[in-house]
mmCIF file of C-alpha atoms in Angstrom:
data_model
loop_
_atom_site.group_PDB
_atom_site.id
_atom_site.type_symbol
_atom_site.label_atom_id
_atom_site.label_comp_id
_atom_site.label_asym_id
_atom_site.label_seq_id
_atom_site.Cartn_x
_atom_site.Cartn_y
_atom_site.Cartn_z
ATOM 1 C CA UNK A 186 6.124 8.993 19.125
ATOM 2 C CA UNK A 187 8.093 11.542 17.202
ATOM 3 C CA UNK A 188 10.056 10.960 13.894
ATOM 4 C CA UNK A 189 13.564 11.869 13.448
ATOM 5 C CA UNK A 190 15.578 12.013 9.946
ATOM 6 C CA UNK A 191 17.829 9.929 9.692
ATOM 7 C CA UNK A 192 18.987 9.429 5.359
ATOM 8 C CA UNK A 193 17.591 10.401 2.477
ATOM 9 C CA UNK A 194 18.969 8.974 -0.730
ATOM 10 C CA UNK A 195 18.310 11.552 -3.364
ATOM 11 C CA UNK A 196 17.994 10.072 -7.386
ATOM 12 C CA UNK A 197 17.861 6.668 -5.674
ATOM 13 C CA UNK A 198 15.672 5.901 -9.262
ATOM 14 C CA UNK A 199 15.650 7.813 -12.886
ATOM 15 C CA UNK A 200 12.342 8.868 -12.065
ATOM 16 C CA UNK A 201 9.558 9.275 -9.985
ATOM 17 C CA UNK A 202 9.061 6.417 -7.150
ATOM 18 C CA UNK A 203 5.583 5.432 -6.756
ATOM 19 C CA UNK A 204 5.965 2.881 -4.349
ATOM 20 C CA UNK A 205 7.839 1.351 -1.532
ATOM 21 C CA UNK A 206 7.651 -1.774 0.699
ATOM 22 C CA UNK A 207 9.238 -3.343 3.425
ATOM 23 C CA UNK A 208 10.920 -6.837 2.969
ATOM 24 C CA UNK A 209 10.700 -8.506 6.160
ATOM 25 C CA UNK A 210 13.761 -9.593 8.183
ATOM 26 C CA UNK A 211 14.941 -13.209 8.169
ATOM 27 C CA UNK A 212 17.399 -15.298 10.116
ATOM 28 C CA UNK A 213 20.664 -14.876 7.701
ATOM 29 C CA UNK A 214 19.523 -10.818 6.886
ATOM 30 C CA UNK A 215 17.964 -8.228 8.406
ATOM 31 C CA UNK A 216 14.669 -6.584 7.167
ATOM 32 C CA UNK A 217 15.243 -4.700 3.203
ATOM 33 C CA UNK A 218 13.666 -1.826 1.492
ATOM 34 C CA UNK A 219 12.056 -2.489 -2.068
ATOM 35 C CA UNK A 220 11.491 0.648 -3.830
ATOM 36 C CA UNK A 221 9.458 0.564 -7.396
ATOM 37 C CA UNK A 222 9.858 3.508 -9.881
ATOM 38 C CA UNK A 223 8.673 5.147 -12.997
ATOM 39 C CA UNK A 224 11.366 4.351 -14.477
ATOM 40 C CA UNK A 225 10.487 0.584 -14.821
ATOM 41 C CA UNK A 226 13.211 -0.807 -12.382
ATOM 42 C CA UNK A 227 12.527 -2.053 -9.101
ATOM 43 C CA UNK A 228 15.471 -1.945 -6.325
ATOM 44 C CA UNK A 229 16.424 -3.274 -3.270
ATOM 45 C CA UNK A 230 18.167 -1.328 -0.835
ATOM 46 C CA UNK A 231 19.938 -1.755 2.494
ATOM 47 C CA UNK A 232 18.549 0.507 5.496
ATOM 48 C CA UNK A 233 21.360 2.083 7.343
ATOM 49 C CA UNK A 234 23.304 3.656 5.063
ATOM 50 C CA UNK A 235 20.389 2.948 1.968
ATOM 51 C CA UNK A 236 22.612 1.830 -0.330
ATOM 52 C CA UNK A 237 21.236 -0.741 -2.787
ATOM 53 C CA UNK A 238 21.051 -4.505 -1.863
ATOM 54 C CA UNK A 239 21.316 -5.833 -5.607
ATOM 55 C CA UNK A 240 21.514 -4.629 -8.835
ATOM 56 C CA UNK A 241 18.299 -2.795 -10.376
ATOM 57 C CA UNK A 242 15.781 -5.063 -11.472
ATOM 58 C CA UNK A 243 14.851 -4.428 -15.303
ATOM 59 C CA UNK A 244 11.433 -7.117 -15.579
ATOM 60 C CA UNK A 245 9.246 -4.369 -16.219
ATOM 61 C CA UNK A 246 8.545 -2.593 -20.220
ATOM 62 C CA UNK A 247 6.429 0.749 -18.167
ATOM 63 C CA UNK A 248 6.378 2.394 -15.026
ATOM 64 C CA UNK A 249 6.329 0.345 -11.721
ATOM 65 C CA UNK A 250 2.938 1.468 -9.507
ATOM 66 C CA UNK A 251 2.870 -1.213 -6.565
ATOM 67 C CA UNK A 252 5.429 -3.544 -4.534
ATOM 68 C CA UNK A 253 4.441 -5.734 -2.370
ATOM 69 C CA UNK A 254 6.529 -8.469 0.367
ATOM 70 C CA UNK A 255 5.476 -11.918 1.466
ATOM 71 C CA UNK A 256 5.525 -12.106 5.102
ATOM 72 C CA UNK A 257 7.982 -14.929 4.941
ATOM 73 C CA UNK A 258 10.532 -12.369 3.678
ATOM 74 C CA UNK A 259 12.109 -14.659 0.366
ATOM 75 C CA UNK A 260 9.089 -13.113 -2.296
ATOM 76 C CA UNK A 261 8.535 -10.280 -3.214
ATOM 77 C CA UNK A 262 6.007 -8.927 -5.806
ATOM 78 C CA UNK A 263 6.082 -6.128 -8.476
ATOM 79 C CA UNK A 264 2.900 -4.823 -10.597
ATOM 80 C CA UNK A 265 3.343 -2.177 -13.541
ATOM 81 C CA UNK A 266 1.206 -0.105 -16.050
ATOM 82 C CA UNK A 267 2.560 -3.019 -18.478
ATOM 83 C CA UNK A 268 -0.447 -5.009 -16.614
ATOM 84 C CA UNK A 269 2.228 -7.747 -15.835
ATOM 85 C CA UNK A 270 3.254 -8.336 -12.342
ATOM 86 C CA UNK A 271 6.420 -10.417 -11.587
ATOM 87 C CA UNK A 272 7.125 -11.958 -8.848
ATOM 88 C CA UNK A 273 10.567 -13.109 -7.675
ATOM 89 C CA UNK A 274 13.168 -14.736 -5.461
ATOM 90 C CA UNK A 275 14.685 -11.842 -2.841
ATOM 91 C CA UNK A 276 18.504 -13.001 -2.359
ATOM 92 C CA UNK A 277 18.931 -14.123 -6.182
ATOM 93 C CA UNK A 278 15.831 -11.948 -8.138
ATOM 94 C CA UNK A 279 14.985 -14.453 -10.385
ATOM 95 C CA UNK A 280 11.518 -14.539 -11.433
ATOM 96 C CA UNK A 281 9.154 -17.553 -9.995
ATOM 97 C CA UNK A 282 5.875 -16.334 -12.014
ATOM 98 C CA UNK A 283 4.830 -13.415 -14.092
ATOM 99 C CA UNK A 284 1.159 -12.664 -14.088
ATOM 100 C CA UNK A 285 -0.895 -11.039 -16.704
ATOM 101 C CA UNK A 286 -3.766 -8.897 -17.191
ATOM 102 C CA UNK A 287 -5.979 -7.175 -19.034
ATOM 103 C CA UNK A 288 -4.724 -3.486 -19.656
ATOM 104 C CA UNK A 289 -4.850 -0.884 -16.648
ATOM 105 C CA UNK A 290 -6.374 -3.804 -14.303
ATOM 106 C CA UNK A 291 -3.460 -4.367 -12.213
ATOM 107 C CA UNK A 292 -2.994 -1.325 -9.114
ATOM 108 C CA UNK A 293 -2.272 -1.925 -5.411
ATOM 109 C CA UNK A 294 -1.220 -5.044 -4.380
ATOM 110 C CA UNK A 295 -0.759 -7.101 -1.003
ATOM 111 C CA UNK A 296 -0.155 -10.589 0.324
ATOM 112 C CA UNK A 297 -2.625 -11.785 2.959
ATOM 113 C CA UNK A 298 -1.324 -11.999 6.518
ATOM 114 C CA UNK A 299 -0.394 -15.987 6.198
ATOM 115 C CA UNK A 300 1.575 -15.406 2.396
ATOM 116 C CA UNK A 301 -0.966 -18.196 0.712
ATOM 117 C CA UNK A 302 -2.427 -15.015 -1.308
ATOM 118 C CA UNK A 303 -2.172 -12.104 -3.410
ATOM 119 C CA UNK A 304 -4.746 -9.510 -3.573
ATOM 120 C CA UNK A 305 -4.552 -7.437 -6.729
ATOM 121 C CA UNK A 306 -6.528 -4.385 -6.903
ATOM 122 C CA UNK A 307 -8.058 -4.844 -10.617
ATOM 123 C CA UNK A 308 -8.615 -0.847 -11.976
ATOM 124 C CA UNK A 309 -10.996 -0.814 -14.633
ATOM 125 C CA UNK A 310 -12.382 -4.191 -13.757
ATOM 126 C CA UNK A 311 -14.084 -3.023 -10.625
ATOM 127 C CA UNK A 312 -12.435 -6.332 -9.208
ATOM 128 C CA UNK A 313 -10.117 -7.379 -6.841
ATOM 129 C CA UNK A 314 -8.033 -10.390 -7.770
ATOM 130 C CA UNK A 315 -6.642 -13.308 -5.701
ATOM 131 C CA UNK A 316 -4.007 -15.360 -6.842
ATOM 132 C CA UNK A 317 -2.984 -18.305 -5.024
ATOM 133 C CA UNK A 318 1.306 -18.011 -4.021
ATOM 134 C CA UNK A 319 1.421 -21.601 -4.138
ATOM 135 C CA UNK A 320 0.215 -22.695 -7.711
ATOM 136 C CA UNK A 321 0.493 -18.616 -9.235
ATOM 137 C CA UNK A 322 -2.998 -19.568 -10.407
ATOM 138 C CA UNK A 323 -6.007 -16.924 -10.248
ATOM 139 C CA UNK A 324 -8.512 -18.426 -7.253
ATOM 140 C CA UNK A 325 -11.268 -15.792 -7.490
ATOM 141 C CA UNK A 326 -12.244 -12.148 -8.351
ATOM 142 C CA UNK A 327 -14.165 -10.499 -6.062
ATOM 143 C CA UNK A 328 -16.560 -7.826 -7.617
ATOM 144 C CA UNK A 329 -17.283 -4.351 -6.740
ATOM 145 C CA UNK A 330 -21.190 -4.463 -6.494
ATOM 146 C CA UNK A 331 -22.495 -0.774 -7.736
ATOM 147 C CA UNK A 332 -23.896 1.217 -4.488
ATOM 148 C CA UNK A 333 -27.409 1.454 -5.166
ATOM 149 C CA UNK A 334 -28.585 5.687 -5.644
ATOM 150 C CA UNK A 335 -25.403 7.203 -4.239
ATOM 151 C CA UNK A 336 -23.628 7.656 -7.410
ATOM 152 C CA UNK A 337 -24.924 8.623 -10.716
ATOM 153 C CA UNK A 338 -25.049 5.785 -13.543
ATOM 154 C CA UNK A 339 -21.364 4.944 -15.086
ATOM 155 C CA UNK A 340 -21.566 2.822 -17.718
ATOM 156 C CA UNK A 341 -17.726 2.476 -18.204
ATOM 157 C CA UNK A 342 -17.380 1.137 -14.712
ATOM 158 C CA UNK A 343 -15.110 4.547 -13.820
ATOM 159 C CA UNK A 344 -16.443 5.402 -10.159
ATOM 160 C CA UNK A 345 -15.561 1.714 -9.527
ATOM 161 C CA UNK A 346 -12.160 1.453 -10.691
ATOM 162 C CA UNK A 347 -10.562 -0.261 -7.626
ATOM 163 C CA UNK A 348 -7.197 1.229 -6.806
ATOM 164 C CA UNK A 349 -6.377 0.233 -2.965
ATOM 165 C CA UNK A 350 -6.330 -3.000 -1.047
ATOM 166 C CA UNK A 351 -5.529 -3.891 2.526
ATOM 167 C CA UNK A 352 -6.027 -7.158 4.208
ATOM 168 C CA UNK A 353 -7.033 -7.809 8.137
ATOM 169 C CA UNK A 354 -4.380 -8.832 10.663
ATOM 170 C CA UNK A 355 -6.583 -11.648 11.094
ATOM 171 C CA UNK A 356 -6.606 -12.433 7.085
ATOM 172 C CA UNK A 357 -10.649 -12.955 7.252
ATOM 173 C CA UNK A 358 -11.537 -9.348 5.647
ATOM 174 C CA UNK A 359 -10.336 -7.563 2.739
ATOM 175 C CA UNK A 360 -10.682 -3.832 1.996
ATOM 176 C CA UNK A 361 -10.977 -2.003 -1.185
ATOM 177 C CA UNK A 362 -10.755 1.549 -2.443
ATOM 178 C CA UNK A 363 -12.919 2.926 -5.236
ATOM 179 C CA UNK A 364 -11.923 6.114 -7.566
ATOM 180 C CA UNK A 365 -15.568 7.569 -6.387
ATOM 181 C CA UNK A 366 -14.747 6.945 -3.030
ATOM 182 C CA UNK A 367 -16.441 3.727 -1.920
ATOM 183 C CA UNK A 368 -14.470 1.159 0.141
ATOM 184 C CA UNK A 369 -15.635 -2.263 -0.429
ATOM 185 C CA UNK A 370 -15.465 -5.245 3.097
ATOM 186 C CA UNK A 371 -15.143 -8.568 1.542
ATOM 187 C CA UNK A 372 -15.227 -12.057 3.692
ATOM 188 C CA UNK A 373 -12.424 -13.669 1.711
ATOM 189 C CA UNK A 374 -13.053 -17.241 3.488
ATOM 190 C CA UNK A 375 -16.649 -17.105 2.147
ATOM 191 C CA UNK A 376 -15.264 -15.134 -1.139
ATOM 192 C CA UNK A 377 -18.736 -12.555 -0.061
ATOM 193 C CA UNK A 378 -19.406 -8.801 -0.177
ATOM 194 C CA UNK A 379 -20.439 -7.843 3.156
ATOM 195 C CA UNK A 380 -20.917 -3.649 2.899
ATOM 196 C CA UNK A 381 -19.535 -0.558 1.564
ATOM 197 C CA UNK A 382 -18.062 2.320 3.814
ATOM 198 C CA UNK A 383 -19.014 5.584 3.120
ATOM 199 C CA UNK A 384 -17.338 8.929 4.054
ATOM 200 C CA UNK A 385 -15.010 10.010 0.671
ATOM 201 C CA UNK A 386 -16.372 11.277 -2.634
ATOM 202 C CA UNK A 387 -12.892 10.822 -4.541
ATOM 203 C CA UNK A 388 -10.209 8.308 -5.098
ATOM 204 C CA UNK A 389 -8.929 6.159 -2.289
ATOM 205 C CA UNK A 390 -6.090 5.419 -2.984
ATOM 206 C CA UNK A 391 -4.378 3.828 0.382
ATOM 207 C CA UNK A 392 -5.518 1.439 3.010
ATOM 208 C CA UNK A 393 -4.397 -0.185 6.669
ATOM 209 C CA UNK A 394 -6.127 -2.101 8.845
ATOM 210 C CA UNK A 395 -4.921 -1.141 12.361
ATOM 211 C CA UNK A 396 -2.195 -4.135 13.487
ATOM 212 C CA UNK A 397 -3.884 -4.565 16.442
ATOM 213 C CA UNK A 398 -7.812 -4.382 15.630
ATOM 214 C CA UNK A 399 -9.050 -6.129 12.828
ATOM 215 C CA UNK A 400 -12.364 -3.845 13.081
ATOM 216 C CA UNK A 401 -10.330 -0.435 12.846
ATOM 217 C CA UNK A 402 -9.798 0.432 9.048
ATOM 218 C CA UNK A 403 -7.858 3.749 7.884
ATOM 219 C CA UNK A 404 -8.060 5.743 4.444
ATOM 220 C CA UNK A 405 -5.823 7.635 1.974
ATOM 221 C CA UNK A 406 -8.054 9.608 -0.175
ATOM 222 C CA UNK A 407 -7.678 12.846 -2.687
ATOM 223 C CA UNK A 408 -10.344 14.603 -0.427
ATOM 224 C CA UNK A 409 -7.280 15.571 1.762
ATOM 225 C CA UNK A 410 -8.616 13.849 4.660
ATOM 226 C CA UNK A 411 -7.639 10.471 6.580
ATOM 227 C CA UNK A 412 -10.611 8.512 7.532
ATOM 228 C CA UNK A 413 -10.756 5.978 10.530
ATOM 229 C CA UNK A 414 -13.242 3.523 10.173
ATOM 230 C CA UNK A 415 -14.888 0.745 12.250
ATOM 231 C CA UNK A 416 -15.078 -1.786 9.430
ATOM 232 C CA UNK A 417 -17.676 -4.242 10.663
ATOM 233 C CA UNK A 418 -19.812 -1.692 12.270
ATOM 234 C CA UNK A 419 -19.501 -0.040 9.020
ATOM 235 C CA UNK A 420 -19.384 3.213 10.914
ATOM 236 C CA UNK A 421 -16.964 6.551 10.427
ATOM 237 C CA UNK A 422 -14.606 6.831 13.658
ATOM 238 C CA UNK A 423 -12.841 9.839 12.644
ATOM 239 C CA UNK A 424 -12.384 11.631 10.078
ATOM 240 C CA UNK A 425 -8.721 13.747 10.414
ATOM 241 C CA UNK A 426 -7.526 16.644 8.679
ATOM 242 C CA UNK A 427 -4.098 18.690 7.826
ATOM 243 C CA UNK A 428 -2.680 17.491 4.236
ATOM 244 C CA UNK A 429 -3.428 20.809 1.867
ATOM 245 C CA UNK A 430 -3.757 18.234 -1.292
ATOM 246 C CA UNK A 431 -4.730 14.526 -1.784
ATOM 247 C CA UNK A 432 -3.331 12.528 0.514
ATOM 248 C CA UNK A 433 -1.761 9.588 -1.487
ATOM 249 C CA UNK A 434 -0.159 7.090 1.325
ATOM 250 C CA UNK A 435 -1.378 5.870 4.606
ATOM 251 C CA UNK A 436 0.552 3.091 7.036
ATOM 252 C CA UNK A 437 0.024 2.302 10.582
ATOM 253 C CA UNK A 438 2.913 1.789 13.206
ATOM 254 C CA UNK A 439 3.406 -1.962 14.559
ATOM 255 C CA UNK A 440 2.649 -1.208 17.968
ATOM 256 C CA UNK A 441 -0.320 0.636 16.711
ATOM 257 C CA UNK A 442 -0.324 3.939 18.150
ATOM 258 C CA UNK A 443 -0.005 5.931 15.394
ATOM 259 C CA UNK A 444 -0.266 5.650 11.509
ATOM 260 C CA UNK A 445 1.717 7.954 9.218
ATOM 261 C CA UNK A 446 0.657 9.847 5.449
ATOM 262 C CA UNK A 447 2.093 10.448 2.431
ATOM 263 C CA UNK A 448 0.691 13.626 0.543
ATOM 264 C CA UNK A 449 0.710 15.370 -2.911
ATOM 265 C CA UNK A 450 1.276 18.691 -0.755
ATOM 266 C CA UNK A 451 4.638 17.310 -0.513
ATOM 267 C CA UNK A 452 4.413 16.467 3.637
ATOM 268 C CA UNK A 453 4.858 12.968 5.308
ATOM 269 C CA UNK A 454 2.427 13.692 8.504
ATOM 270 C CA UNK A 455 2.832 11.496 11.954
ATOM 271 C CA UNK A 456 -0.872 11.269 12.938
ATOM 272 C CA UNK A 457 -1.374 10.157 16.896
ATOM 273 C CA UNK A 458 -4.478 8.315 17.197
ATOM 274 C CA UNK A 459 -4.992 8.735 20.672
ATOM 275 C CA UNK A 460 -5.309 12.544 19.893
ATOM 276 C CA UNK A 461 -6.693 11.766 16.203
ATOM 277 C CA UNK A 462 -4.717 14.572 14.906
ATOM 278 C CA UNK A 463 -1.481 15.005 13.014
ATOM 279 C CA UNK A 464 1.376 15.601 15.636
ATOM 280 C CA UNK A 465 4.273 15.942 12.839
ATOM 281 C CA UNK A 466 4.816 17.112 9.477
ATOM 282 C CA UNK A 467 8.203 16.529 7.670
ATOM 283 C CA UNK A 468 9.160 18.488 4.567
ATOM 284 C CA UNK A 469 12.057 15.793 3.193
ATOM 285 C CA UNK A 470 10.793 15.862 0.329
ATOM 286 C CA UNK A 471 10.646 18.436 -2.807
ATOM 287 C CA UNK A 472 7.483 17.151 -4.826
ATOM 288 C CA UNK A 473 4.747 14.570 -4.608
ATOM 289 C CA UNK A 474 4.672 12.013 -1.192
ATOM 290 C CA UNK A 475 3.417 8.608 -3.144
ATOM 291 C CA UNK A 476 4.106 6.024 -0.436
ATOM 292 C CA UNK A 477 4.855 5.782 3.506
ATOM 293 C CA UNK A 478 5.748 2.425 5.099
ATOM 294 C CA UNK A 479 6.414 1.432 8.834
ATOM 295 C CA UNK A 480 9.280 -1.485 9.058
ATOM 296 C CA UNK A 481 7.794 -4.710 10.209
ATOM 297 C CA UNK A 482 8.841 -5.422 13.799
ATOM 298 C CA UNK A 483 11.480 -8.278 14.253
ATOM 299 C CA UNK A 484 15.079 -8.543 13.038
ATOM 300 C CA UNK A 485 18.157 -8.494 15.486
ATOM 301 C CA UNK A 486 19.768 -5.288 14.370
ATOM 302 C CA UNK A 487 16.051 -3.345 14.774
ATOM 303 C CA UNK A 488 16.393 -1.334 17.416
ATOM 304 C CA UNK A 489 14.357 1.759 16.907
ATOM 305 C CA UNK A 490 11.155 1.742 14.680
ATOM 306 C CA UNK A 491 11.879 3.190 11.073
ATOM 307 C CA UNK A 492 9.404 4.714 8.557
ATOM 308 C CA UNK A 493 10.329 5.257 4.839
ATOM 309 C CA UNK A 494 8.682 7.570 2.538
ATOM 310 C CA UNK A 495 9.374 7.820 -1.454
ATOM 311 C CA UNK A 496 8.366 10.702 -3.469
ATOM 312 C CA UNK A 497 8.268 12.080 -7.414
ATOM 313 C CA UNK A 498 11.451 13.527 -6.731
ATOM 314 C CA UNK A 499 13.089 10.403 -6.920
ATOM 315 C CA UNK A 500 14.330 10.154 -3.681
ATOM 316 C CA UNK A 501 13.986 8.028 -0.371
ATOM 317 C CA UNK A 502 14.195 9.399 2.973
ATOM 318 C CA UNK A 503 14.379 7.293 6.212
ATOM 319 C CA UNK A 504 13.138 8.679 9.923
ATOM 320 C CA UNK A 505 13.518 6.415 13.382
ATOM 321 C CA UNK A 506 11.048 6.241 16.099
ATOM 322 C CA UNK A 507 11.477 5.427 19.383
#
């Protein structure tokens, strides 16, 4: 695999774009791009040409920090620093619910495999949330246990201050990352902590389960590295390295070959997994890499795979993939 640039939309927001999602295709519409910025708005654009799909979206009071798409491609999901996250209709973008929190408990966010939940990575409450997409009602929490004598005594809760989730393919396990470092395997079904993974001493901030293995587990963390994990051997696989600063994004390709990385050295890296080592490294971008995200497959105007990466210098920038 080898990426090619193919548009890059430059002050596609007012201000930095710290996140980015893929709306999957449907029958009447082929797959969209939702983009969530700094500067409160959240768009929708077209992929071609990436020119926007609707008008802004103005729901939010502070910066937008996660996006997120339900698999059946009509929701789609926005969480902000205002600790409200809104979620609304995709062809009209009228709201359906608006959840709340508690201040600085609302991060990463992701629908499970089958859309009938949300995950919310809870911050400061050392918690991931679920929220049920049927009712918009909170089902459970599921709490970050403390790792017994591997980190030093925090009373505010900081080394657990989750930031990352990413569910199986399979839906059965969900993954969290820790500012100290720890990544957290529940069993949703049984709503159970199972184990911790251990390899990073700083923020993860990005997770994917491989598309293909629900046992294979990758990591975005400010260490610089990319880990590869087997989740329910709770073992380190790999542990890659070639982003100069904290490595902020991480996505794997559909057809599982290869998973892309989003950096705050500025570089979106193409990482082959065969070779578990970085293969590519674009420069598109003039500041800060905060998100990287592989198109779903499906659509009938997807020909070639597409990656999108968004950046603190407001722009988007699209590659293909054959």
């Amino acid at each position: 695999m080898k990426l090619a640039g193919l548009k890059t939309a430059e002050n596609a927001h007012d201000d930095s774009i710290w996140a980015a999602a893929w709306i999957p295709a449907r029958e009447n519409r082929p797959a969209l791009l939702l983009t969530g910025s700094l500067d409160e708005t959240v768009r929708l654009w077209h992929t071609d040409e990436l020119s926007p799909a609707a008008p802004p979206s103005e729901g939010h009071a502070l910066g937008v920090v996660s996006v997120a798409a339900h698999p059946g491609g009509a929701v789609a999901a926005s969480a902000s620093l205002d600790s409200f996250i809104r979620v609304f209709d995709v062809e009209s973008n009228s709201s359906i619910a608006t959840l709340e929190a508690p201040p600085s408990e609302v991060w990463n966010m992701q629908f499970d495999p089958k859309g009938t939940i949300l995950a919310v990575a809870g911050g400061s409450s050392a918690s991931v949330k679920l929220w049920d997409t049927s009712t918009w009602q909170l089902i459970d929490s599921l709490v970050i246990p403390r790792q017994e004598g591997s980190r030093p005594p925090d009373r505010a809760g900081g080394g657990r201050f989750v930031l990352s989730v990413a569910w199986s393919p399979d839906g059965r396990r969900l993954a969290c990352g820790s500012m100290d470092g720890t990544i957290s395997i529940f069993d949703v079904h049984r709503a159970k902590f199972l184990h911790h993974l251990e390899g990073h001493f700083m923020p993860v901030r990005s997770l994917v389960y491989s598309p293909l293995d629900s046992r294979v587990l990758f990591s975005a963390c400010d260490d610089t590295h990319v880990h590869m994990f087997d989740a329910e051997g709770k073992s380190l696989v790999a542990s890659m390295s070639g982003h100069a600063s904290w490595v902020l994004s991480v996505d794997a390709s559909p057809d599982g070959t290869a998973i892309a990385t989003g950096s705050s050295d500025r570089t979106v890296r193409l990482w082959d997994l065969g070779m578990r080592a970085s293969v590519q490294t674009l420069t598109t971008h003039a500041d800060q890499v905060w998100s990287v995200a592989f198109r779903p497959p499906g659509g009938a105007v997807a020909r070639a795979g597409r990656l999108a990466s968004v950046s603190d210098d407001k722009s988007i920038a699209l590659y293909d993939y054959s």
